[in-house]
PDB file of C-alpha atoms in Angstrom:
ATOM      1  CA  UNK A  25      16.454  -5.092   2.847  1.00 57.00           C
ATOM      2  CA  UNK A  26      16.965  -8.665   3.368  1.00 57.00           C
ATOM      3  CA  UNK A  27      15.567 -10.969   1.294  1.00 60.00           C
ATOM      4  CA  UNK A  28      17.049 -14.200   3.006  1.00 66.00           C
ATOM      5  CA  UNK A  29      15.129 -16.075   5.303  1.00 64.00           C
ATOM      6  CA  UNK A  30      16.168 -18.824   7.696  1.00 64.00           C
ATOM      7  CA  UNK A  31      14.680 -22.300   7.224  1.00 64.00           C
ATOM      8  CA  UNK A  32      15.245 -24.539   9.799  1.00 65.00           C
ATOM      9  CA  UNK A  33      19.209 -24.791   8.972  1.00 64.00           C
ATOM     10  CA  UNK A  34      18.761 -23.774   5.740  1.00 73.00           C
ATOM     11  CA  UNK A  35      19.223 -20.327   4.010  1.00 76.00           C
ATOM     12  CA  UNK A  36      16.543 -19.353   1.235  1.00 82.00           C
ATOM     13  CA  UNK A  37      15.836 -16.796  -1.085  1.00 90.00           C
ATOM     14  CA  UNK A  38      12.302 -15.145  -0.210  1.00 96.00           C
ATOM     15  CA  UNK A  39      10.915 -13.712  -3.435  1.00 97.00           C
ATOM     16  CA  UNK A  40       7.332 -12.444  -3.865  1.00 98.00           C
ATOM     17  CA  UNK A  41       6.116 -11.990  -7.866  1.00 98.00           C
ATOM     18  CA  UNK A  42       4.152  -9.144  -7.930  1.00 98.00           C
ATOM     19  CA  UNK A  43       1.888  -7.286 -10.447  1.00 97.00           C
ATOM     20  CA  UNK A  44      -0.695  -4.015 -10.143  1.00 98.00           C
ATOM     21  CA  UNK A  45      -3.454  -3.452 -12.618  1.00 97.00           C
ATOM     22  CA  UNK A  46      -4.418   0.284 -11.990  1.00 97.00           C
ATOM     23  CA  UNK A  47      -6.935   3.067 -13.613  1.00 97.00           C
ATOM     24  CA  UNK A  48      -4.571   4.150 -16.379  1.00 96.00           C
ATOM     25  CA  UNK A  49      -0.772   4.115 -17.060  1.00 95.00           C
ATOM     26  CA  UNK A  50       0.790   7.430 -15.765  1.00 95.00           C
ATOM     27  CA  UNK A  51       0.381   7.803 -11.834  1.00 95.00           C
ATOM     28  CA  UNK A  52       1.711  11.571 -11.900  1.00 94.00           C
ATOM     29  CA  UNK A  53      -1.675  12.024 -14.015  1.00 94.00           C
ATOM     30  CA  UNK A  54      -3.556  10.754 -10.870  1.00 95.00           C
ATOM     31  CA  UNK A  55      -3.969   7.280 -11.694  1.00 97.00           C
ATOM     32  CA  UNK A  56      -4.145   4.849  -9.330  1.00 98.00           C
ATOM     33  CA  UNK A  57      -3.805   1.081  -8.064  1.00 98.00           C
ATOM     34  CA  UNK A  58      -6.679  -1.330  -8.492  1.00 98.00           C
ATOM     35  CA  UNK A  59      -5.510  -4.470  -7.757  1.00 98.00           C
ATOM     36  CA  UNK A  60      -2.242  -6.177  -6.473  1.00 98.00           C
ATOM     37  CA  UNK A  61      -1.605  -9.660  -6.237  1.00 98.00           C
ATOM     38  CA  UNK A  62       1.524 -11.569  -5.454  1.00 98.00           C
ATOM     39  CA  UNK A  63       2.993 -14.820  -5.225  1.00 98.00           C
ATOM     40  CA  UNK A  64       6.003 -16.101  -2.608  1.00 97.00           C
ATOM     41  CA  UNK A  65       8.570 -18.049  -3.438  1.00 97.00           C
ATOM     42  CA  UNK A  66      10.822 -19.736  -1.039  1.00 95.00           C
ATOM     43  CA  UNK A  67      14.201 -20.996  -2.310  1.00 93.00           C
ATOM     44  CA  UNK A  68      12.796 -20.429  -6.035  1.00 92.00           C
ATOM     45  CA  UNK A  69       9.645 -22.602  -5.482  1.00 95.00           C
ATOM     46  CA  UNK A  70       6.365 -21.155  -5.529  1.00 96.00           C
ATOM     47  CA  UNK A  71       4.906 -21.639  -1.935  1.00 97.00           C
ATOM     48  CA  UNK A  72       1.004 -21.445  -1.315  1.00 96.00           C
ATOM     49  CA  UNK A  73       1.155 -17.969   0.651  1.00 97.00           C
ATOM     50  CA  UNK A  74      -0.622 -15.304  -1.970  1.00 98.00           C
ATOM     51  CA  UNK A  75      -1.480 -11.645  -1.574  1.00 98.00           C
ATOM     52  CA  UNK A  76      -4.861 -10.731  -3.442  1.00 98.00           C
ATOM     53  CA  UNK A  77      -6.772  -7.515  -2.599  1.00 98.00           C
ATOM     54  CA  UNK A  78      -8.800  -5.335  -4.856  1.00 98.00           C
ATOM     55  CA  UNK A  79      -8.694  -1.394  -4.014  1.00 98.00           C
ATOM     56  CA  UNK A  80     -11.546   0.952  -4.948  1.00 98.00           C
ATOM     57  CA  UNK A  81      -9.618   4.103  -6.283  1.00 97.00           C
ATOM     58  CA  UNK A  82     -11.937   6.282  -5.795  1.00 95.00           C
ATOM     59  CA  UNK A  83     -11.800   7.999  -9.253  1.00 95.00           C
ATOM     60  CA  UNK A  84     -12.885   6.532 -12.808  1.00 95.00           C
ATOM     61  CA  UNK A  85     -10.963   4.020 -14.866  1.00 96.00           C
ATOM     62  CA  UNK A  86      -9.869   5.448 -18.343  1.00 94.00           C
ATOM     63  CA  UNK A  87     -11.272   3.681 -21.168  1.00 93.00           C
ATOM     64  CA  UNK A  88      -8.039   2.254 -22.484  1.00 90.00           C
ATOM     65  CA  UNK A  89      -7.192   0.813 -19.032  1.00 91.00           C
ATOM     66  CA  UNK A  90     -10.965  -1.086 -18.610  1.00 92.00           C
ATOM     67  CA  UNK A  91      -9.864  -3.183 -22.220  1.00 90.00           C
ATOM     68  CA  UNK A  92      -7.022  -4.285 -20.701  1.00 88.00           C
ATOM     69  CA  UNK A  93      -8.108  -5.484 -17.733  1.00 93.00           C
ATOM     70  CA  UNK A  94     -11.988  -5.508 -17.895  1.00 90.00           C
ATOM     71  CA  UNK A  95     -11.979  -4.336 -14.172  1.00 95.00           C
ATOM     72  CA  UNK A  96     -15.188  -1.587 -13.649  1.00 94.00           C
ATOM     73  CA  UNK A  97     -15.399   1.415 -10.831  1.00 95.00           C
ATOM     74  CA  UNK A  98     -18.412   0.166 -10.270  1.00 95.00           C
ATOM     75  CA  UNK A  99     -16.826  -3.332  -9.323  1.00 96.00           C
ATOM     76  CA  UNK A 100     -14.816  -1.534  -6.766  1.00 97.00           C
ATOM     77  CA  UNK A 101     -17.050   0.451  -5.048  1.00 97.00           C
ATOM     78  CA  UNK A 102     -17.499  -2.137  -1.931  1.00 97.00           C
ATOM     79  CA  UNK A 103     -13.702  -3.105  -1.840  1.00 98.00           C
ATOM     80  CA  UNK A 104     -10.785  -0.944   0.701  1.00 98.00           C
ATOM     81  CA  UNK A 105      -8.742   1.557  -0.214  1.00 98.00           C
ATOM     82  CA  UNK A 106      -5.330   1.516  -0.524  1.00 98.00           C
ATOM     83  CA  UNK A 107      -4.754   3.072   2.837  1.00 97.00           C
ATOM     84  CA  UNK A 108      -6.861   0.045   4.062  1.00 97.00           C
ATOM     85  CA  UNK A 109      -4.802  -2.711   2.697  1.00 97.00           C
ATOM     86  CA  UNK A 110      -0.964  -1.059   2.963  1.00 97.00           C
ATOM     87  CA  UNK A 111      -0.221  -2.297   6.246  1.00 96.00           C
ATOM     88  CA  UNK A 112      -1.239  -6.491   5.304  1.00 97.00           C
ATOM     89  CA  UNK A 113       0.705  -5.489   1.640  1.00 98.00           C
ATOM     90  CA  UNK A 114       4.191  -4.350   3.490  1.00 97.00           C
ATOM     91  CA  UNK A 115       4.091  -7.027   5.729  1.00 97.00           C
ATOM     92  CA  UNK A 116       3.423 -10.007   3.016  1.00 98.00           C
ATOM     93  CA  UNK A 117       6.301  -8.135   0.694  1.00 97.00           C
ATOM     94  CA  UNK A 118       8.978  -6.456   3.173  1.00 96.00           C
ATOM     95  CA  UNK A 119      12.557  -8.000   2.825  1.00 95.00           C
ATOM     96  CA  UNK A 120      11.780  -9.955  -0.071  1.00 97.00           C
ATOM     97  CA  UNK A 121      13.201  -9.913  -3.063  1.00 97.00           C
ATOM     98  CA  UNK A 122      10.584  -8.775  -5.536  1.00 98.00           C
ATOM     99  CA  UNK A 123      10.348  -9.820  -9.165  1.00 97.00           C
ATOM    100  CA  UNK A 124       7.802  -7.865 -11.719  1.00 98.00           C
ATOM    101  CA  UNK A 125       7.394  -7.753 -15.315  1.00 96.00           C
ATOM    102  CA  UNK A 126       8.262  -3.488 -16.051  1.00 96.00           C
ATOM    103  CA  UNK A 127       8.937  -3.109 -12.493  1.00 97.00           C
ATOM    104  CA  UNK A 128       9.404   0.931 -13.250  1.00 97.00           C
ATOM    105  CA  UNK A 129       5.459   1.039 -13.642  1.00 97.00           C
ATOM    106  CA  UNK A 130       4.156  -1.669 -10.725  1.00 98.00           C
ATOM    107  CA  UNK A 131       6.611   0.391  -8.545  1.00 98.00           C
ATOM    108  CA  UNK A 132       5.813   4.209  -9.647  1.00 97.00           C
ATOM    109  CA  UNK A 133       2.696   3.412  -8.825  1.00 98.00           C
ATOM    110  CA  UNK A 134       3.217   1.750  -5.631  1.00 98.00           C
ATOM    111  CA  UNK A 135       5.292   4.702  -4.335  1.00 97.00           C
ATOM    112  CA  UNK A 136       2.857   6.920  -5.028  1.00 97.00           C
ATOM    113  CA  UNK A 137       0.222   5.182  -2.865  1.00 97.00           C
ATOM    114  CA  UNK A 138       2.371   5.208   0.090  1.00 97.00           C
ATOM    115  CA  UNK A 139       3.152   9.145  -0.806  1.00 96.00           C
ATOM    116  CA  UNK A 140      -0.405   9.869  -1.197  1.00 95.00           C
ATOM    117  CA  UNK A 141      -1.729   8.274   1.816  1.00 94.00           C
ATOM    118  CA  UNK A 142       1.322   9.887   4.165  1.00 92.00           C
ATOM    119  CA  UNK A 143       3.160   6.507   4.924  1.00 87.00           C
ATOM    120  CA  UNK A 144       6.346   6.352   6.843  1.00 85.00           C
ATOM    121  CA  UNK A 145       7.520   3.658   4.966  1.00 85.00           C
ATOM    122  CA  UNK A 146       8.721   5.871   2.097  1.00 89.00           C
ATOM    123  CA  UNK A 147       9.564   3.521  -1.130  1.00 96.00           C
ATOM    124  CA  UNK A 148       8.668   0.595  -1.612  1.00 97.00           C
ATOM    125  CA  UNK A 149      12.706   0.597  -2.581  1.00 96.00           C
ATOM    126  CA  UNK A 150      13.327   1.221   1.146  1.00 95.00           C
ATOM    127  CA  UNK A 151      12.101  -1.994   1.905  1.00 95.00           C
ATOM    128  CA  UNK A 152      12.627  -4.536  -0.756  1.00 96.00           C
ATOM    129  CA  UNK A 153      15.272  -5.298  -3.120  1.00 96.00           C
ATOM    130  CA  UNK A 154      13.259  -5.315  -7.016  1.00 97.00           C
ATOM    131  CA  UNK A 155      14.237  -7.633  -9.567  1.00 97.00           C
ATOM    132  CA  UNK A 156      12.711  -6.477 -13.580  1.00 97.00           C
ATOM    133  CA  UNK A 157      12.291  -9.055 -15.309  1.00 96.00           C
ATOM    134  CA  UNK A 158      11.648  -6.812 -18.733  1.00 96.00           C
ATOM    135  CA  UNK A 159      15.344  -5.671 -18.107  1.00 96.00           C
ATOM    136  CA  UNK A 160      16.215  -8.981 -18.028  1.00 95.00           C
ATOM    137  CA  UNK A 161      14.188 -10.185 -21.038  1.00 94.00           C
ATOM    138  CA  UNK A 162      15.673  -7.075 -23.073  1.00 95.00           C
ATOM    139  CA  UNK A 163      19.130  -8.407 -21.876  1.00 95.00           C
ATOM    140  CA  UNK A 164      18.727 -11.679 -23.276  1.00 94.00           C
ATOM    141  CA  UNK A 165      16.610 -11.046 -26.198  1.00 94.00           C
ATOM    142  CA  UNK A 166      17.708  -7.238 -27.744  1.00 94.00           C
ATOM    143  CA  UNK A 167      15.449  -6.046 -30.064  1.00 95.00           C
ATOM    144  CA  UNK A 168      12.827  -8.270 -30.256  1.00 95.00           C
ATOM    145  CA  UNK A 169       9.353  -7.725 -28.208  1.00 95.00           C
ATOM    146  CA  UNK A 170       9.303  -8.757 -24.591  1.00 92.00           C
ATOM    147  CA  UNK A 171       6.207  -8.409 -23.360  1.00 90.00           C
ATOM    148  CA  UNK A 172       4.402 -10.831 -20.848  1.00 89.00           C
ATOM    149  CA  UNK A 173       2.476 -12.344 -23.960  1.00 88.00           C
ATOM    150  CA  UNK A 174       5.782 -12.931 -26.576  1.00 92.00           C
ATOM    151  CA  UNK A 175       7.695 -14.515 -23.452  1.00 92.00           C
ATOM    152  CA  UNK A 176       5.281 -16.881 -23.254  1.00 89.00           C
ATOM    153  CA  UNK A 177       5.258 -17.870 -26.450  1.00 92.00           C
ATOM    154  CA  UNK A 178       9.089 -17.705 -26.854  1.00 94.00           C
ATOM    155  CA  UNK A 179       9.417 -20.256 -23.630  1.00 92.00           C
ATOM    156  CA  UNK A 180       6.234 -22.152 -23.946  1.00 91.00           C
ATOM    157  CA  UNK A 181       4.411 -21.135 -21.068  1.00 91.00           C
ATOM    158  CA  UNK A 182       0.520 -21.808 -21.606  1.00 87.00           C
ATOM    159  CA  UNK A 183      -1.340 -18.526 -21.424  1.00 85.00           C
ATOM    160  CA  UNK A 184      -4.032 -19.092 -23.630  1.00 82.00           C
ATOM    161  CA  UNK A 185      -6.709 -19.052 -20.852  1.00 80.00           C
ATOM    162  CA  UNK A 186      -5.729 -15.265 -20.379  1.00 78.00           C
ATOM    163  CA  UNK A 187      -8.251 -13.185 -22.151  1.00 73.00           C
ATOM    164  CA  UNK A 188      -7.447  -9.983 -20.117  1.00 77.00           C
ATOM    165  CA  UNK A 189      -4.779  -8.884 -17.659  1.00 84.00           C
ATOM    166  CA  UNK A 190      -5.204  -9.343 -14.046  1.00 88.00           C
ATOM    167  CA  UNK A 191      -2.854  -9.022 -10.671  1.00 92.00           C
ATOM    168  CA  UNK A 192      -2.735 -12.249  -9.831  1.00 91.00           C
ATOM    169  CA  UNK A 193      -3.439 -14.355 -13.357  1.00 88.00           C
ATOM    170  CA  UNK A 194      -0.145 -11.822 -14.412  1.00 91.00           C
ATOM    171  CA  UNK A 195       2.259 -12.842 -11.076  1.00 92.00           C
ATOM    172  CA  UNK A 196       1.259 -16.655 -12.063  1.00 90.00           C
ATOM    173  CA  UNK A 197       2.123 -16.686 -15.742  1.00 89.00           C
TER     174      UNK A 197
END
């Protein structure tokens, strides 16, 4: 996939930041995607076009999951499913680069979306490059923790207003 764009006679990076919240943490369980949200970034600059959608799942949301993210069934009961919202979610991500914190768990369950709804697309793989930046943090900074929260702290970005997790709040910090 290409994740180059042309702009006017310039050449940029197109990168979307991208982050799931779902009903639990293992998708071969039957778990699935609640919410997605994702940012663009053009030439390394965050741009104003956004990708926001909440999906009702159709199934509870384990215990452990709802104190994470504080996101209810019940709350999704009036919003599309996943099959609803694929084709606007391919289109906003396809031949970008994209960057997520543990990228093996935003994408697992991702793929297993597309597989359960019968898309053509097949992986998510197929048609963006990924970029993890928990690799990287683990890279830089061996043994120590690397979560979301502790690289904040370590390079001083603000998160304080984050009382729970959430797609979008996530992709910005």
């Amino acid at each position: 996939p290409r994740s180059k764009i042309e702009l006017g006679t310039k050449i940029v990076m197109r990168q979307v930041i991208l982050d799931t919240e779902t009903t639990g943490l293992e998708w071969d369980l039957g778990h699935r995607v609640i919410e997605v949200g994702c940012i663009e970034l053009l030439g390394r600059r965050v741009t104003k076009k956004r990708f926001h959608r909440f999906i009702n799942p159709e199934r509870s949301i384990d215990h452990g999951a709802l104190e994470v993210h504080g996101i209810t069934a019940e709350s999704l009961l009036d919003k599309p499913r996943f099959s609803d919202i694929v084709d606007e979610l391919l289109e906003f991500i396809t031949g970008s680069e994209l960057v997520i914190h543990n990228a093996d768990f935003d994408i697992g369950f991702l793929n297993n979306e597309l597989l359960l709804i019968g898309s053509n697309v097949g992986r998510i793989e197929d048609v963006c490059r990924i970029q993890d930046t928990l690799q990287l943090a683990r890279q830089l900074h061996p043994g120590q923790r690397n979560s979301l929260d502790a690289l904040c702290k370590r390079y001083g970005v603000d998160n304080s207003h984050r009382t729970q997790h959430g797609a979008m709040l996530d992709a910005e910090i």
